[in-house]
Coordinates of N, CA, C and O in Angstrom, one line a residue:
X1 N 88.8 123.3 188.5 CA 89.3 122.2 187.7 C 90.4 122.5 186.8 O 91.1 121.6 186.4
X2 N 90.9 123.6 186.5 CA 91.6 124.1 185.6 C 92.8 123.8 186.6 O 93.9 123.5 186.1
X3 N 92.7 124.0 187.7 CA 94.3 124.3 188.5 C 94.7 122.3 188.7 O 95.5 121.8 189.5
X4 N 93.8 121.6 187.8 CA 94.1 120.2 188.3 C 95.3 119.3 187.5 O 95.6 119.0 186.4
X5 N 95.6 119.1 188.7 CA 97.2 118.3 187.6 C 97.5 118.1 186.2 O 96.4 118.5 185.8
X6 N 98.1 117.9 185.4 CA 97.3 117.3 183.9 C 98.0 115.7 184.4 O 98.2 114.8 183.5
X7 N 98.2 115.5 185.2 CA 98.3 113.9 185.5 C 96.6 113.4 185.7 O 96.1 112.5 185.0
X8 N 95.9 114.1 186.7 CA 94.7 113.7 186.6 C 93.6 114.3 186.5 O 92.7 114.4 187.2
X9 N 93.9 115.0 185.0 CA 92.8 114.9 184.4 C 92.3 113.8 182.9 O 93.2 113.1 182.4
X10 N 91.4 113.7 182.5 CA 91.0 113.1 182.1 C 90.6 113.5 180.6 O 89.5 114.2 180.5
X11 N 91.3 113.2 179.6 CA 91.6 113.9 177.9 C 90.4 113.2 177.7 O 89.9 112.2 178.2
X12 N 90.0 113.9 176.7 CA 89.0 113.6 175.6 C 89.4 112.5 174.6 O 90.4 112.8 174.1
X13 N 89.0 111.2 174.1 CA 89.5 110.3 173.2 C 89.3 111.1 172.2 O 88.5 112.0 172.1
X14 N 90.2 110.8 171.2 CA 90.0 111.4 169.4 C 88.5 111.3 168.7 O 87.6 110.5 169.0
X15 N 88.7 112.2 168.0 CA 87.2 112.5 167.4 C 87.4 111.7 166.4 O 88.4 112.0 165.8
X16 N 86.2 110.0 165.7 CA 86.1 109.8 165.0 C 86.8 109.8 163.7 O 87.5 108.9 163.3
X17 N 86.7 111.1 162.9 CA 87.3 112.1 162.3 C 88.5 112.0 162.2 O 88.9 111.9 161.1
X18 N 89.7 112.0 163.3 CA 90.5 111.8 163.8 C 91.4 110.6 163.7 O 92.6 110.7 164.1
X19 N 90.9 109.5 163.3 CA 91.4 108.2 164.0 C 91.6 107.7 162.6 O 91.1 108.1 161.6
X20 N 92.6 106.4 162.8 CA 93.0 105.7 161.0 C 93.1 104.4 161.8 O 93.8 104.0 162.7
X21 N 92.2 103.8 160.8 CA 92.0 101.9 161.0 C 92.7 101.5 160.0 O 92.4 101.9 158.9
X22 N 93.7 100.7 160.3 CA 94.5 100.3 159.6 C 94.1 98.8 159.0 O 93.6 98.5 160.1
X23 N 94.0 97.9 158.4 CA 93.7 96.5 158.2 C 94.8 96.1 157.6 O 94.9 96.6 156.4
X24 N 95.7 95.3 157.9 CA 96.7 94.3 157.4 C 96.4 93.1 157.0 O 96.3 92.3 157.9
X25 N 96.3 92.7 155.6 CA 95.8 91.8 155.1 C 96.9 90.9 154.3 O 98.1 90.9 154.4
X26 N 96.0 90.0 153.5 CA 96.8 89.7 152.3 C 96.0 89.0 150.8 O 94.9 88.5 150.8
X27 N 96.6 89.1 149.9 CA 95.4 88.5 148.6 C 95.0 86.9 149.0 O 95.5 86.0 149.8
X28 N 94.3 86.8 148.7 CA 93.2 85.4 148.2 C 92.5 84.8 149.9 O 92.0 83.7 150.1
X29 N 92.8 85.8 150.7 CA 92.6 85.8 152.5 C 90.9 85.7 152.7 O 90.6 86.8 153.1
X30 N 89.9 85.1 152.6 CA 88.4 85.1 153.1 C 88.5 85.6 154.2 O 88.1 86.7 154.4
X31 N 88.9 84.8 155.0 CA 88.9 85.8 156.4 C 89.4 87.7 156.5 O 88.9 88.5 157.3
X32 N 90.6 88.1 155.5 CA 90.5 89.1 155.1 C 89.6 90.0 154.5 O 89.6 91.3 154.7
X33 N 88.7 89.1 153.5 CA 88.0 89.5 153.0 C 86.5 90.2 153.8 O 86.0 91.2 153.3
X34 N 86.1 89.5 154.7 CA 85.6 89.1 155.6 C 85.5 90.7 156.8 O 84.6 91.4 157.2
X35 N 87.0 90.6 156.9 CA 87.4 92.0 157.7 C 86.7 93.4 157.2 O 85.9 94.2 157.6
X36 N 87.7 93.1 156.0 CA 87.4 94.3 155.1 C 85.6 95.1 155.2 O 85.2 96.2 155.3
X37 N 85.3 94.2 155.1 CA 83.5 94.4 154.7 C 82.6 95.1 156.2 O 81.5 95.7 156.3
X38 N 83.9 94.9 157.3 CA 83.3 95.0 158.9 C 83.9 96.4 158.3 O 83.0 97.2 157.9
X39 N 85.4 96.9 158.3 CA 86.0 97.6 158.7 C 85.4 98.9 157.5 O 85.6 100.2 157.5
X40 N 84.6 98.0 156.5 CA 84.5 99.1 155.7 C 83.2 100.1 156.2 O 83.1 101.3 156.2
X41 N 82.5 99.1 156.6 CA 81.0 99.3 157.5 C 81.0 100.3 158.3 O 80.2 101.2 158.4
X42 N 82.5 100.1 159.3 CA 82.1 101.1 160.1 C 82.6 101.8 159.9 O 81.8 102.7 160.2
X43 N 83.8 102.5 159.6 CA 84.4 103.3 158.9 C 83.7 104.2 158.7 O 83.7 105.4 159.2
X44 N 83.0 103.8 158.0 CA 81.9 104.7 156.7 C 81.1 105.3 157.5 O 81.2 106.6 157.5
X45 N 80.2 104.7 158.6 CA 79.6 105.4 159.5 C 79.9 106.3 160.2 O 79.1 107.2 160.3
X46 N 81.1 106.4 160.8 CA 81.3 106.7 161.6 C 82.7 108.4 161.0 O 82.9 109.5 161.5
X47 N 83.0 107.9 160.0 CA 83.7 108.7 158.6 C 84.9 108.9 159.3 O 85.4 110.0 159.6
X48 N 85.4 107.8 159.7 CA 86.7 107.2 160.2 C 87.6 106.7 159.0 O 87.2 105.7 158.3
X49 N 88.7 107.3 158.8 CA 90.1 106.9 157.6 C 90.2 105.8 157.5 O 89.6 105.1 158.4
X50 N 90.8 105.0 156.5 CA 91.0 103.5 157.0 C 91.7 103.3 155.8 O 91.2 103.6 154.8
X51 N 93.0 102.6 155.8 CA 93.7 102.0 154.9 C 93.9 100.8 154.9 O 93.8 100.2 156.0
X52 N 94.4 100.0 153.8 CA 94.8 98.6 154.0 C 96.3 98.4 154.0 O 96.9 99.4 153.6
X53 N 97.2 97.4 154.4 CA 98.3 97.3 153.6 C 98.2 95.5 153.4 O 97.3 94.8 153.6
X54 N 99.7 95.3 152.8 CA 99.3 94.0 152.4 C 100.8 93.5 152.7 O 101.8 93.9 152.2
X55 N 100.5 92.2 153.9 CA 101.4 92.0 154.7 C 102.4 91.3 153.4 O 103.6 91.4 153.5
X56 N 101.9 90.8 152.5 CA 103.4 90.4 151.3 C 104.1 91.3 150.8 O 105.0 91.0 150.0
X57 N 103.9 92.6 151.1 CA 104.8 93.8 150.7 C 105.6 94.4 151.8 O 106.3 95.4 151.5
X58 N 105.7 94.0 152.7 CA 105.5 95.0 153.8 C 106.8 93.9 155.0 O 106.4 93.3 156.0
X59 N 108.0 93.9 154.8 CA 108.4 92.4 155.5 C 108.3 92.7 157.3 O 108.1 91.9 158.2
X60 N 108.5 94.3 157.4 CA 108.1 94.4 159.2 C 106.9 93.7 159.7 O 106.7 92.9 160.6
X61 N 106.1 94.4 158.6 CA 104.3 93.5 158.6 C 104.5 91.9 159.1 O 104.3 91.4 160.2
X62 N 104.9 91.5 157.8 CA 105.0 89.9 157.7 C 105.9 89.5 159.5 O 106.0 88.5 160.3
X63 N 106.2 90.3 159.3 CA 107.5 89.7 160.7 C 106.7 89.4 162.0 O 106.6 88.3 162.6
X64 N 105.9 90.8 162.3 CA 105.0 90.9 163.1 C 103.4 90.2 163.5 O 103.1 89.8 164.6
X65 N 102.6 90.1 162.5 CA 101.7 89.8 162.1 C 101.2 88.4 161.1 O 100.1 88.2 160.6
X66 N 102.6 87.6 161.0 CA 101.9 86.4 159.6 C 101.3 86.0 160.3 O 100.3 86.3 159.8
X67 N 101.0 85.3 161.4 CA 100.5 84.8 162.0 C 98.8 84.7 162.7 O 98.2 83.8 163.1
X68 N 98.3 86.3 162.6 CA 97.6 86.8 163.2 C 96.5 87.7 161.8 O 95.5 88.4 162.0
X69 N 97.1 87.3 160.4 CA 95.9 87.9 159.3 C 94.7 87.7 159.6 O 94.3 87.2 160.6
X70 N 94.0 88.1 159.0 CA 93.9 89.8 159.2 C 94.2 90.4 160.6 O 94.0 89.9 161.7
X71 N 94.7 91.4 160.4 CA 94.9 92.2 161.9 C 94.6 93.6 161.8 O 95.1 94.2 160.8
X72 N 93.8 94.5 162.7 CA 93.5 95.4 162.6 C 93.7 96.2 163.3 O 93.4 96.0 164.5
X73 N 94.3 97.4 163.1 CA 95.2 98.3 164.0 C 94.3 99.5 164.0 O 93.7 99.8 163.0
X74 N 94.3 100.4 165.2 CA 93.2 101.5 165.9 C 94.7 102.3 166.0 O 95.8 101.9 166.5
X75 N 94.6 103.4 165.3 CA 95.9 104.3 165.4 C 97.3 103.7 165.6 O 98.2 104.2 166.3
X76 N 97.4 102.9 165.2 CA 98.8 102.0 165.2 C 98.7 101.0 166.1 O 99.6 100.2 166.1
X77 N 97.7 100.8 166.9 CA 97.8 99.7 168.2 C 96.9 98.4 167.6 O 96.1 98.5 166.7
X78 N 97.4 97.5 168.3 CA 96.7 96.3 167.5 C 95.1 96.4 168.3 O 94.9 96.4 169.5
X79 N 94.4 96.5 167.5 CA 92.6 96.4 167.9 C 92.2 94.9 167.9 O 91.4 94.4 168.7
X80 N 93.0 94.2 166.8 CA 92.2 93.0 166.8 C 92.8 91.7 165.7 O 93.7 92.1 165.0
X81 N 92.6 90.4 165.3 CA 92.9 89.6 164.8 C 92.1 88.6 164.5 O 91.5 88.0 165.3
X82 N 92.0 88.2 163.2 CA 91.2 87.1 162.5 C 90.0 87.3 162.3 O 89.5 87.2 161.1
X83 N 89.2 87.7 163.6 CA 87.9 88.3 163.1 C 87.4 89.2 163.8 O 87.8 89.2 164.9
X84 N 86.2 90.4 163.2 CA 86.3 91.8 163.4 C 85.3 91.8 163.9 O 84.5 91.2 163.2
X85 N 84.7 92.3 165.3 CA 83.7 92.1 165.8 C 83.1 93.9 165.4 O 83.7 94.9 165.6
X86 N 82.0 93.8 165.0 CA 81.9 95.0 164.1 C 81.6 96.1 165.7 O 82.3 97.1 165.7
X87 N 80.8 96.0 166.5 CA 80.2 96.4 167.9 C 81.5 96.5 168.8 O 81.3 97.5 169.5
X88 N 82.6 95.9 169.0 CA 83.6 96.2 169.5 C 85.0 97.6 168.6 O 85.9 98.3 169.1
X89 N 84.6 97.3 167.5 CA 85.1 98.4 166.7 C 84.8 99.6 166.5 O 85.3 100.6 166.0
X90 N 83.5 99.4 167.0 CA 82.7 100.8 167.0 C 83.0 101.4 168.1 O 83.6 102.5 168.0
X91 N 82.6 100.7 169.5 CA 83.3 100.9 170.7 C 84.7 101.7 170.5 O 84.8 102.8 170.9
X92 N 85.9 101.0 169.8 CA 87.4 101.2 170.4 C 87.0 102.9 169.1 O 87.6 103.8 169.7
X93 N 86.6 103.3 168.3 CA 86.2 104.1 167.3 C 85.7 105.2 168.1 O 85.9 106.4 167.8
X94 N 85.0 104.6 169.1 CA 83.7 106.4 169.6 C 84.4 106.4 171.6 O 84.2 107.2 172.4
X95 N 84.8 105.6 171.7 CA 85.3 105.6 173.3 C 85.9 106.1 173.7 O 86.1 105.9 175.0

């Protein structure tokens, strides 16, 4: 197996440990609020990084995402929007 391509072999996903959940929010957002409380859950479990930013500061944010608050990003890729399925984040987290 060592002599096998690295086209097809098959990498290991990042270790938990490893990974930063991003949440793009904004103030007085319920539905943000809402996020937060998923993202903090699992996070914590799982002892996964996680930062917020706050799309009124941020105008690339706002450019990309007003539309889509809360949005939640798995190592910079978009994971998800409006609402956080806590079982699907755990998934994109340990998979």
């Amino acid at each position: 197996m060592a002599d096998m391509s690295p086209l097809f072999r098959r990498s290991d996903p990042p270790a938990p440990q490893d990974r930063l959940v991003t949440l793009v929010r904004k103030p007085g957002c319920h539905l943000c609020d809402d996020a937060q409380v998923v993202v903090e859950k699992v996070c914590a479990e799982l002892g996964v990084r996680w930062e917020q930013k706050d799309i009124t500061e941020d105008r690339e944010l706002y450019e990309k995402y007003w539309e889509q608050i809360p949005v939640v990003l798995v190592d910079g890729a978009q994971h998800t929007f409006w609402r956080v399925n806590e079982d699907r984040l755990r998934r994109a987290l340990t998979g």
